[in-house]
PDB file of C-alpha atoms in Angstrom:
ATOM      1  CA  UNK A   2     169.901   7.057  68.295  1.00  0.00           C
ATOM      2  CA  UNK A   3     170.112   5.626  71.921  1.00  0.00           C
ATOM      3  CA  UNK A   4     172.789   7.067  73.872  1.00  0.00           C
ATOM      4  CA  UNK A   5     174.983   4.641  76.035  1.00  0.00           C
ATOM      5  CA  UNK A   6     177.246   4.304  79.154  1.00  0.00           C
ATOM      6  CA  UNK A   7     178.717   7.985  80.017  1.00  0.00           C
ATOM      7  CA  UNK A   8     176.845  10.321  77.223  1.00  0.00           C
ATOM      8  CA  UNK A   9     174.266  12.659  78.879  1.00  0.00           C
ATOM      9  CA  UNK A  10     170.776  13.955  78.138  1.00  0.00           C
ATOM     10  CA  UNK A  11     170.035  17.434  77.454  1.00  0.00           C
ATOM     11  CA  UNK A  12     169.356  18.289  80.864  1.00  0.00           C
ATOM     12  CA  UNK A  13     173.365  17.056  82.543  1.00  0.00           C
ATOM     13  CA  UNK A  14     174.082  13.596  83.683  1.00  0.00           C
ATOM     14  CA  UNK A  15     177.528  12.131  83.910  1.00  0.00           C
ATOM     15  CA  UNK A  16     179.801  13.708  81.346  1.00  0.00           C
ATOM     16  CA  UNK A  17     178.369  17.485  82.582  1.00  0.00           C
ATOM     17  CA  UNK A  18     179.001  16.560  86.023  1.00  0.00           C
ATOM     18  CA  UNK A  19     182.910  15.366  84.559  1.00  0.00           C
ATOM     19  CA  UNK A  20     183.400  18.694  82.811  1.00  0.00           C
ATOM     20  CA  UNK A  21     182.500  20.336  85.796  1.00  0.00           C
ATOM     21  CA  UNK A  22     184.990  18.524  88.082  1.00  0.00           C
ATOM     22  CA  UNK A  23     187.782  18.823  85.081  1.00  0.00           C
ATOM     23  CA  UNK A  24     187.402  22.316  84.776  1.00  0.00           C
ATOM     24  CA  UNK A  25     187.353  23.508  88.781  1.00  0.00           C
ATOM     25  CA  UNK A  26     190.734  21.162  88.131  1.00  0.00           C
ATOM     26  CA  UNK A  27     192.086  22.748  85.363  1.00  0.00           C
ATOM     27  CA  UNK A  28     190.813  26.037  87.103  1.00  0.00           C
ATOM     28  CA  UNK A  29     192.952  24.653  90.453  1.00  0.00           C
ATOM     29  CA  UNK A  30     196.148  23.887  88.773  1.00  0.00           C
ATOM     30  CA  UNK A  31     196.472  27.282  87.116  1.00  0.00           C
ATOM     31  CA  UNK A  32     194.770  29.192  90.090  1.00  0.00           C
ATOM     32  CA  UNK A  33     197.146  27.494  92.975  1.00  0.00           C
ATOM     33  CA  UNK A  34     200.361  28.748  92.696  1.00  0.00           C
ATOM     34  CA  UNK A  35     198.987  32.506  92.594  1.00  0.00           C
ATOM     35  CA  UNK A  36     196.727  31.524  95.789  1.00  0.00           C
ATOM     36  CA  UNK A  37     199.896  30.620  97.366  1.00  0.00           C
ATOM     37  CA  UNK A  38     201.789  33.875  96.409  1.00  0.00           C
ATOM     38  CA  UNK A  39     198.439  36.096  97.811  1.00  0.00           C
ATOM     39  CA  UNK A  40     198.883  33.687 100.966  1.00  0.00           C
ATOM     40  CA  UNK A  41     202.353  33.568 101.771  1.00  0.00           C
ATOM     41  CA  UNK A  42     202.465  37.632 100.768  1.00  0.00           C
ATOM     42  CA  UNK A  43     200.414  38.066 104.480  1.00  0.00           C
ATOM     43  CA  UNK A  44     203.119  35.689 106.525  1.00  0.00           C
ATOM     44  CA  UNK A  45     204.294  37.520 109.503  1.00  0.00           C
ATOM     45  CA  UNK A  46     207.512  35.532 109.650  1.00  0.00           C
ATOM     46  CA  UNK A  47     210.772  36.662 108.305  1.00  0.00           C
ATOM     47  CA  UNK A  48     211.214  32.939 107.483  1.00  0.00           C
ATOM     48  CA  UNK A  49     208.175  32.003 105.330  1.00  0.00           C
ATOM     49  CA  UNK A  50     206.378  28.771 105.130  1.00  0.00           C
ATOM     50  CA  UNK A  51     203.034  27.464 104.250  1.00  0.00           C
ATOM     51  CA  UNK A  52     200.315  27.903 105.638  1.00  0.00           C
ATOM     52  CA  UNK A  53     201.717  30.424 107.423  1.00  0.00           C
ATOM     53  CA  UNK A  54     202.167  30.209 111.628  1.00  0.00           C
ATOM     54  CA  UNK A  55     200.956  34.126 111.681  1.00  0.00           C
ATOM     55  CA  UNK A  56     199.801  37.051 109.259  1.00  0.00           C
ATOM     56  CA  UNK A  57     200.614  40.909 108.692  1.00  0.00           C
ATOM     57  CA  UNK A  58     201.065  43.374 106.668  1.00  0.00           C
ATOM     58  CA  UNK A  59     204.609  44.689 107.067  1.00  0.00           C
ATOM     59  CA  UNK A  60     205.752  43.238 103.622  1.00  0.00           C
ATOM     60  CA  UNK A  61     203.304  45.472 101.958  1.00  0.00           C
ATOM     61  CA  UNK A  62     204.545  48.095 104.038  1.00  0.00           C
ATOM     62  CA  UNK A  63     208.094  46.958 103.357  1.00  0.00           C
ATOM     63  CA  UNK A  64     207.657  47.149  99.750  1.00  0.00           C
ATOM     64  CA  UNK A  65     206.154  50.471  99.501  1.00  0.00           C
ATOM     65  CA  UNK A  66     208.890  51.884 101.540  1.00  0.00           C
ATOM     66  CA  UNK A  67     211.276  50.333  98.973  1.00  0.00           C
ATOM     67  CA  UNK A  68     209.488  51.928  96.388  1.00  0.00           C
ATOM     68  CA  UNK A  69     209.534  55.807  97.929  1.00  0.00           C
ATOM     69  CA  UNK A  70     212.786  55.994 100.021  1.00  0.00           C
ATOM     70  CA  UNK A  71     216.308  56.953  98.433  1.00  0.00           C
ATOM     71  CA  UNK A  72     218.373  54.596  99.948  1.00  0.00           C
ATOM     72  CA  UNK A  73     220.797  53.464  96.898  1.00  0.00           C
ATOM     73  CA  UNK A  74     221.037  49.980  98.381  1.00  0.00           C
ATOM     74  CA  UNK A  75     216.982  49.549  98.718  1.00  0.00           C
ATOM     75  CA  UNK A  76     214.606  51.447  97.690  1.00  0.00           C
ATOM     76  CA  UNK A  77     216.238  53.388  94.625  1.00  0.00           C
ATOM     77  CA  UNK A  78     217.411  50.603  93.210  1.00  0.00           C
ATOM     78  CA  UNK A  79     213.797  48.658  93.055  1.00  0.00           C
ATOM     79  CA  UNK A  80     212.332  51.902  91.694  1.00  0.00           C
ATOM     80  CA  UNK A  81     215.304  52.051  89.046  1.00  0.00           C
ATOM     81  CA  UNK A  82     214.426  48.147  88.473  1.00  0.00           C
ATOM     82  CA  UNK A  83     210.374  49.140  88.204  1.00  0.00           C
ATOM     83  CA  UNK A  84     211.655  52.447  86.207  1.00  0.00           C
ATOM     84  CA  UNK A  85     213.717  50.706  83.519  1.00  0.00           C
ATOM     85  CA  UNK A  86     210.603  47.744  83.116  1.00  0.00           C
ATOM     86  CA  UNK A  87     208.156  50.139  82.668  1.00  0.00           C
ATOM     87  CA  UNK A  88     210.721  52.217  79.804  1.00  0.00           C
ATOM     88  CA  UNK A  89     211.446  49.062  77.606  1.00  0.00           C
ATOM     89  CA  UNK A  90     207.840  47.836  78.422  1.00  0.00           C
ATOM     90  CA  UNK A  91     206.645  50.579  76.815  1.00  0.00           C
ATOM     91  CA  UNK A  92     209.440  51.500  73.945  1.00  0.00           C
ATOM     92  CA  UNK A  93     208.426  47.487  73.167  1.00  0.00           C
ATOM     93  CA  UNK A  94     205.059  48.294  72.386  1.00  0.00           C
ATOM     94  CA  UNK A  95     205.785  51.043  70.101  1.00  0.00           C
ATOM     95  CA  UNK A  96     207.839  49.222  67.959  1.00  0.00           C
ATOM     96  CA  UNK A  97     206.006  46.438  67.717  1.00  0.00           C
ATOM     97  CA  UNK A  98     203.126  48.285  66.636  1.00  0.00           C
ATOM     98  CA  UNK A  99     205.080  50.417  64.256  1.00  0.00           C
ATOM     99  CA  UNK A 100     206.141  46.554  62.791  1.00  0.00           C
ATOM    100  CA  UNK A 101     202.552  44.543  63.235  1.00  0.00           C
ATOM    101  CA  UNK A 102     200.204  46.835  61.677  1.00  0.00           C
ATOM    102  CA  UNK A 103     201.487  47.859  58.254  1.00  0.00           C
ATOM    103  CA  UNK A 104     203.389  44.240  58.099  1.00  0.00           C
ATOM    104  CA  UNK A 105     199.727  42.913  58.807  1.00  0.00           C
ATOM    105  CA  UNK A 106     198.081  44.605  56.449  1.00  0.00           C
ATOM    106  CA  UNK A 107     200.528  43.554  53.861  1.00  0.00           C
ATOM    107  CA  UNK A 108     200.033  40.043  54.576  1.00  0.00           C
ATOM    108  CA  UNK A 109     196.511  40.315  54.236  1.00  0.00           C
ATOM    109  CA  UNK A 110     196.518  42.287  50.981  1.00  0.00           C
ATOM    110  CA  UNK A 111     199.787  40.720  49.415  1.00  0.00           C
ATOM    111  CA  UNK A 112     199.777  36.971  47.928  1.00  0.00           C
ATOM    112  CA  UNK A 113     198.906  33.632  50.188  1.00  0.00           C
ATOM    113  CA  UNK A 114     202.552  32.342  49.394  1.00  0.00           C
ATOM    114  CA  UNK A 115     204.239  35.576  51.308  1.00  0.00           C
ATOM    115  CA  UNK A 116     201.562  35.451  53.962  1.00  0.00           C
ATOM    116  CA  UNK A 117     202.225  31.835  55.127  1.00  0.00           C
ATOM    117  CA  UNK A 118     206.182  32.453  54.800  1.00  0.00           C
ATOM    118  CA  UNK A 119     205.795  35.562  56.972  1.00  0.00           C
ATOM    119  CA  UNK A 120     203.720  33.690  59.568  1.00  0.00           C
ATOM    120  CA  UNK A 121     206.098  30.990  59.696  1.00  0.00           C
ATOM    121  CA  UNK A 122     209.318  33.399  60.012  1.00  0.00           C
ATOM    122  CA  UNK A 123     207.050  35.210  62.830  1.00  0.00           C
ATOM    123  CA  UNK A 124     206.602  32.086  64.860  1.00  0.00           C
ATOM    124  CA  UNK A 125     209.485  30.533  65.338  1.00  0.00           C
ATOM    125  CA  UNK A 126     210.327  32.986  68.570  1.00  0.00           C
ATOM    126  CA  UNK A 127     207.011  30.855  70.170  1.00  0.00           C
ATOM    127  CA  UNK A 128     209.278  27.738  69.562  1.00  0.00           C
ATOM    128  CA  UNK A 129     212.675  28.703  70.014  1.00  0.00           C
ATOM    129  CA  UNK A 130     213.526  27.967  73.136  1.00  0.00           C
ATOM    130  CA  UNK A 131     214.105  31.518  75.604  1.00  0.00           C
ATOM    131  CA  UNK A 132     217.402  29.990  76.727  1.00  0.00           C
ATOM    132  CA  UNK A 133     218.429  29.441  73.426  1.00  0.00           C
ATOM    133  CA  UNK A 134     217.550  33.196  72.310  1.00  0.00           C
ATOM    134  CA  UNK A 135     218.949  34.820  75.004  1.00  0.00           C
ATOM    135  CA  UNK A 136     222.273  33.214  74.098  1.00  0.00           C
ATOM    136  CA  UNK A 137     222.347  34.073  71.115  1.00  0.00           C
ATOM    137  CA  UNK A 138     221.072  37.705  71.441  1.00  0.00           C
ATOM    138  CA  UNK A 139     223.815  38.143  74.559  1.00  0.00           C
ATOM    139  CA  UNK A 140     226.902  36.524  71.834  1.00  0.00           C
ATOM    140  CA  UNK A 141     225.620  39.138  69.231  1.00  0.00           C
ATOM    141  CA  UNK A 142     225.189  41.902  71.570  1.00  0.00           C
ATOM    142  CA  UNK A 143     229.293  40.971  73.110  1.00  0.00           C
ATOM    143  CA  UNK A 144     230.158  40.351  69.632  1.00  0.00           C
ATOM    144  CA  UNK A 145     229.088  43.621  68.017  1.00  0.00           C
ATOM    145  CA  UNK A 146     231.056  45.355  71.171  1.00  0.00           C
ATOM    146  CA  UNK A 147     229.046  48.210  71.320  1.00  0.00           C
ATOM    147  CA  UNK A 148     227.061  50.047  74.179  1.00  0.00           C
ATOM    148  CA  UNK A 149     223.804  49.483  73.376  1.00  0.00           C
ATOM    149  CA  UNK A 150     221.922  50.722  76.602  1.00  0.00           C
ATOM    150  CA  UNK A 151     218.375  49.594  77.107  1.00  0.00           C
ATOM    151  CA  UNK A 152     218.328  48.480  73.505  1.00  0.00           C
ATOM    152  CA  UNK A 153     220.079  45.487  75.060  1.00  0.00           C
ATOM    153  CA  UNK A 154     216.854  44.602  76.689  1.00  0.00           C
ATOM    154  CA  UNK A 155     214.306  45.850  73.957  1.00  0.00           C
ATOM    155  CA  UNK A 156     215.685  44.147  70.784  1.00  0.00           C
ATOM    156  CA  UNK A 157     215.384  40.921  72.143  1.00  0.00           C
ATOM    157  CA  UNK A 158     212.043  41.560  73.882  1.00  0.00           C
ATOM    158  CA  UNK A 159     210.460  43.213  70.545  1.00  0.00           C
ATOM    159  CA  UNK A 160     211.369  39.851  69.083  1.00  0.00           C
ATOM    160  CA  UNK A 161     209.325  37.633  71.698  1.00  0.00           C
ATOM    161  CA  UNK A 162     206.590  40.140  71.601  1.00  0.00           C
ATOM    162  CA  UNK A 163     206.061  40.396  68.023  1.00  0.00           C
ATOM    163  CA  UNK A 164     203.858  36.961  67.118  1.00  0.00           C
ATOM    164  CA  UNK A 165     201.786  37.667  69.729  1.00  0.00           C
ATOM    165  CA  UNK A 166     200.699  41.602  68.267  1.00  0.00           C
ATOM    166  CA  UNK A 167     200.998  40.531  64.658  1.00  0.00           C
ATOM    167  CA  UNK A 168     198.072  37.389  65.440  1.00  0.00           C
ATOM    168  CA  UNK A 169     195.918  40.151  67.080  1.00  0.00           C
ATOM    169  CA  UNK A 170     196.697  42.752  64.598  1.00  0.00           C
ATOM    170  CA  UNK A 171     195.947  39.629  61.683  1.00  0.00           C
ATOM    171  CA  UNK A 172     192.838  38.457  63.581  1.00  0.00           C
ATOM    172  CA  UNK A 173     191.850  42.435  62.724  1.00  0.00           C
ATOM    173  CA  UNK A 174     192.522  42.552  59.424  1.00  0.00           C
ATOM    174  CA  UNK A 175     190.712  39.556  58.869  1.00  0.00           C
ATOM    175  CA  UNK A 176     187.069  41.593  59.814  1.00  0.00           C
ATOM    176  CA  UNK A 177     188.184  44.104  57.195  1.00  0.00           C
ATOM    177  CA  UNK A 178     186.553  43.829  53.781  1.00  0.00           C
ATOM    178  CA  UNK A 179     188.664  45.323  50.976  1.00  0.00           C
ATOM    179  CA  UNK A 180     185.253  47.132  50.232  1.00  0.00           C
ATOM    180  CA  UNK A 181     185.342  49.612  52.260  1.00  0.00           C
ATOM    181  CA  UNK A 182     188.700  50.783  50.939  1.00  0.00           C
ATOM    182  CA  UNK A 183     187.957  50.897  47.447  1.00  0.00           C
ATOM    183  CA  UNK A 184     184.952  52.745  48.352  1.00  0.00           C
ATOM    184  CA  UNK A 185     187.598  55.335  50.128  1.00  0.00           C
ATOM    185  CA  UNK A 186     189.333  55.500  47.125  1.00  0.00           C
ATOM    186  CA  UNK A 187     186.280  56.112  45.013  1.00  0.00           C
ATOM    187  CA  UNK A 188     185.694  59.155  46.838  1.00  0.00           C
ATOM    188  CA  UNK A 189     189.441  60.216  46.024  1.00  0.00           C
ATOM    189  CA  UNK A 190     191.282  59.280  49.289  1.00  0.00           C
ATOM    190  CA  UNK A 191     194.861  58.144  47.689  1.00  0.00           C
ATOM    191  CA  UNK A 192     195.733  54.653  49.304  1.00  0.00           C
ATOM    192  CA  UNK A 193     198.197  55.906  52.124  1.00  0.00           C
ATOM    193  CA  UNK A 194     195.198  58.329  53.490  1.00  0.00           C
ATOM    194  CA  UNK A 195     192.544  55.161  52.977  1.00  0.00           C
ATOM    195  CA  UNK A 196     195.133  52.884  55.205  1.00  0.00           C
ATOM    196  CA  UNK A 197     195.137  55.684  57.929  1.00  0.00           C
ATOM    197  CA  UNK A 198     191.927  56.794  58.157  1.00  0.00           C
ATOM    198  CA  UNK A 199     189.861  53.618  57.082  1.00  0.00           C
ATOM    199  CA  UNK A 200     191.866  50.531  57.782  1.00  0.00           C
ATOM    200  CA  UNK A 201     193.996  51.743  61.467  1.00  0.00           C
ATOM    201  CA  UNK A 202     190.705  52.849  63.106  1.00  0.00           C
ATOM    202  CA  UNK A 203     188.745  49.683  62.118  1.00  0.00           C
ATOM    203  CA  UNK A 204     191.713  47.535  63.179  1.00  0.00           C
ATOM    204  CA  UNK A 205     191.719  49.530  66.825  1.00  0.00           C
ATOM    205  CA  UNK A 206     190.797  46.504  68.803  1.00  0.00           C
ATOM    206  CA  UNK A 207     193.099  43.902  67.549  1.00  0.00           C
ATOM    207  CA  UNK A 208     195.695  46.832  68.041  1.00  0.00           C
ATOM    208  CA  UNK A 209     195.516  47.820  71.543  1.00  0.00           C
ATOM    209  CA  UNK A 210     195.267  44.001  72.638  1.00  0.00           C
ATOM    210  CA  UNK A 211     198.594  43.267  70.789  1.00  0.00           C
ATOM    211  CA  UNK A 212     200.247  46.377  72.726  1.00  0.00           C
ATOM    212  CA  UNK A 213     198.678  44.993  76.166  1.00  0.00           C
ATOM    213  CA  UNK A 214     199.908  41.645  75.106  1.00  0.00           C
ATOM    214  CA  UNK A 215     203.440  43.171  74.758  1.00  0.00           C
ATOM    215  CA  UNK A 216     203.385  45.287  77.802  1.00  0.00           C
ATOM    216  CA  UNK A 217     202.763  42.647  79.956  1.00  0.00           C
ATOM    217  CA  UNK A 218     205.026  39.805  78.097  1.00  0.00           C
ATOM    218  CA  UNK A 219     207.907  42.558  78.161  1.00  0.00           C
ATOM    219  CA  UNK A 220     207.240  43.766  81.756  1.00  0.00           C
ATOM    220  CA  UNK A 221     207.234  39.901  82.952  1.00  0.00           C
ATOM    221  CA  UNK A 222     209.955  38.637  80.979  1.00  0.00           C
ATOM    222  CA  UNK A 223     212.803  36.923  82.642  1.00  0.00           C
ATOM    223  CA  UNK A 224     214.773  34.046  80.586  1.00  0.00           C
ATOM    224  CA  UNK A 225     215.851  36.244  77.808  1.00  0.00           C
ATOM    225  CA  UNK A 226     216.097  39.337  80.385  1.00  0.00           C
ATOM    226  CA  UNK A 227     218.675  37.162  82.321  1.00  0.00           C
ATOM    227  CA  UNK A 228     221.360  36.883  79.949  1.00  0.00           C
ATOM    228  CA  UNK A 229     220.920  40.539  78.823  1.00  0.00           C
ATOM    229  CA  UNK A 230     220.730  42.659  81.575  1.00  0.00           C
ATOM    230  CA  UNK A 231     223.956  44.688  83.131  1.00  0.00           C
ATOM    231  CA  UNK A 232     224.483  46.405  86.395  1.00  0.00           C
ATOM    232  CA  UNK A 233     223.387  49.590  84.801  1.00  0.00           C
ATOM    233  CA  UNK A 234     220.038  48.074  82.720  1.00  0.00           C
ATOM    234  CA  UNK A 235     218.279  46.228  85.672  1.00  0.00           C
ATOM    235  CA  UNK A 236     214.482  44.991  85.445  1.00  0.00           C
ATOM    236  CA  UNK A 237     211.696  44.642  87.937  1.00  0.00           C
ATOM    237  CA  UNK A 238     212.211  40.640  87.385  1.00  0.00           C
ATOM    238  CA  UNK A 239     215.690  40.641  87.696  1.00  0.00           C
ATOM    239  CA  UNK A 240     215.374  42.605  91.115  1.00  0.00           C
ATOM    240  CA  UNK A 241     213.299  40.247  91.954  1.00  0.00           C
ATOM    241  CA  UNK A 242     215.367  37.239  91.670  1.00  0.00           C
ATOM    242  CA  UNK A 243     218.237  38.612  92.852  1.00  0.00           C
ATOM    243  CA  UNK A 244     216.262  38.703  96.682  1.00  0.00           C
ATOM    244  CA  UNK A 245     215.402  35.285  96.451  1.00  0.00           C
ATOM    245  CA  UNK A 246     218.590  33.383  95.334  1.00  0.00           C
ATOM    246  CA  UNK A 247     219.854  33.418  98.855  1.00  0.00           C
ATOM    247  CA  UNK A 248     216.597  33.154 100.685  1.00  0.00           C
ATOM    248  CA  UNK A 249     213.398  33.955 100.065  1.00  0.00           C
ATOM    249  CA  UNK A 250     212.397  38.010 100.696  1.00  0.00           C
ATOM    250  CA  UNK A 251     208.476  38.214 101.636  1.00  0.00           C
ATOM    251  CA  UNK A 252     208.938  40.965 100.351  1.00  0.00           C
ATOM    252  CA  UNK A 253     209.181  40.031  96.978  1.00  0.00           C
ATOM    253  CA  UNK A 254     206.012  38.303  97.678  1.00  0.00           C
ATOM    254  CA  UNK A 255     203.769  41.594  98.616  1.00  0.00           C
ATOM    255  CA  UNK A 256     205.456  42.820  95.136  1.00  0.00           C
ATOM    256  CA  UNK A 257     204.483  40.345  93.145  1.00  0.00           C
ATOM    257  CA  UNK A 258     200.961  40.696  94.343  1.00  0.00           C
ATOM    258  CA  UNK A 259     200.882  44.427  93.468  1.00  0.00           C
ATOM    259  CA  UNK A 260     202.060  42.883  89.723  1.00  0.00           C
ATOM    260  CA  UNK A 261     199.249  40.114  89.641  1.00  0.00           C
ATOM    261  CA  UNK A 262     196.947  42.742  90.446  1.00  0.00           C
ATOM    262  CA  UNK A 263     198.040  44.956  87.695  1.00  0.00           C
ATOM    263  CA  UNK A 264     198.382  42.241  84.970  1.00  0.00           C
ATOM    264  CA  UNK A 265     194.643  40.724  85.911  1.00  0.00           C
ATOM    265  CA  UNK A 266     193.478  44.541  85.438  1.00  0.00           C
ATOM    266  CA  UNK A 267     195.347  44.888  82.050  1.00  0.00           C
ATOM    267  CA  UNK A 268     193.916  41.235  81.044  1.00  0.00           C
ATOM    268  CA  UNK A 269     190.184  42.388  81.770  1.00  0.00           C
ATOM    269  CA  UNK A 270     190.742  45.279  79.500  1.00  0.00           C
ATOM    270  CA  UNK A 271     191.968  43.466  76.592  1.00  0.00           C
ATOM    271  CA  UNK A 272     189.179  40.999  76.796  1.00  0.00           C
ATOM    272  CA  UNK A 273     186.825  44.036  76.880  1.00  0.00           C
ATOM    273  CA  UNK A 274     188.577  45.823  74.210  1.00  0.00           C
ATOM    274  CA  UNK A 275     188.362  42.972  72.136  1.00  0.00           C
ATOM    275  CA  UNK A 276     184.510  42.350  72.876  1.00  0.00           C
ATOM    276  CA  UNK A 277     184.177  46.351  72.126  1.00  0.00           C
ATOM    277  CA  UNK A 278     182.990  47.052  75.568  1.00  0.00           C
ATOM    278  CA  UNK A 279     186.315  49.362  76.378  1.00  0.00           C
ATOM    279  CA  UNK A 280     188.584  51.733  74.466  1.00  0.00           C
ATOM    280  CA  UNK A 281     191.795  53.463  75.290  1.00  0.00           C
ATOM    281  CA  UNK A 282     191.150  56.135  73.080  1.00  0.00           C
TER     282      UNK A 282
END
């Protein structure tokens, strides 16, 4: 068949040389605004602008003095914000997981009617839209009338979190021939001991990428975290926003490169996880 206008040979030609410049765009677009934070994050002014007129490092300084001193009007109170992240980052990822794997396996095992029901009930937090769901968690939360704490926070964030650890725990249980648990229950292992000693370990990978997912969805979240959050149940994000409504704090800048930094790390890992190059446990 003769090829014609833009179609390549084997070796490149037009269309490779058009994927190339599409993807260093693509790459560009999602790259750019993270350049700029890693940029402006060096700016020596108190007033930053881009480029920059001068560099320095006092915002990183700034930042980790935040973090360490006891002031109750600085640094305590961005610790408090990073301490209260990290505790319904974490509680998020429990539950979840406690939800996503036996619900997965369920779906997997149970009929193809319940499976695509359940799928469908678990997605619709992917298309609601966050403003919508935090107003509606915040009028049930004011309508129950009771002091929920930092369950305020982690209800509503288990609920975003949980499509994205039940596809990973699903995409697991997909690589898992029933097989191999009839063959543990051939050798007398009751079905509860061939779930937990068969199924969980072979289902590792898709696990600890759902519970990265969530960590870093939970940690990040803002939208939901907005309408929730109280003077005494505070997030990292919320700190955050709260020194740039009036003007913008470089500091807040250096911190959000500290956050890049650790989300990039916890990305890497899942994609090696996932590849079975890396473990957690």
């Amino acid at each position: 068949m003769m090829r014609v206008g833009l179609i390549p040979n084997e070796k490149g030609g037009t269309y490779r040389l058009a994927m190339l410049a599409l993807s260093c765009l693509g790459l560009l677009i999602a790259a750019l605004p993270v350049v700029i934070v890693v940029i402006m994050s060096f700016a020596g002014s108190n007033r930053p602008s881009f480029p920059p007129s001068s560099y320095s490092l006092r915002w990183y300084g700034d930042v980790l003095h935040m973090l360490t001193t006891a002031d109750a009007n600085g640094g305590q109170s961005v610790a408090r914000a990073l301490q209260t992240s990290l505790i319904v980052a974490f509680a998020v990822m429990v539950i979840s997981a406690a939800v996503c794997v036996p619900l997965s396996y369920a779906m997997a095992r149970g009929p193809a009617r319940l499976r695509q029901t359940l799928e469908i009930l678990f997605t619709l937090p992917l298309v609601f839209p966050l403003v919508m769901l935090g107003i509606a968690f915040l009028l049930m939360a004011e309508g129950m009338k009771l002091d929920l704490g930092l369950w305020r926070l982690i209800i509503p964030h288990v609920t975003l979190v949980l499509p994205f650890v039940m596809r990973n725990c699903q995409s697991a249980m997909a690589g898992i021939d029933p097989e191999v648990e009839e063959a543990a229950r051939s050798l007398g292992a009751p079905p509860w001991r061939g779930f937990l000693d068969v199924v969980v370990p072979m289902m590792r990978p898709g696990i600890l990428a759902g519970l990265i997912f969530a960590l870093i969805i939970s940690f990040n979240e803002f939208t939901i975290t907005f309408f929730m959050y109280t003077i005494d149940v505070n997030t990292l994000p919320i700190w955050m926003y709260s020194r740039t409504v009036s003007s913008l704090d470089p500091s807040v800048l250096a911190l959000s490169v500290f956050i890049i930094l650790a989300d990039s790390a916890l990305i890497i890992l899942t994609d090696k996880i996932v590849a079975g190059k890396a473990s957690l446990f």
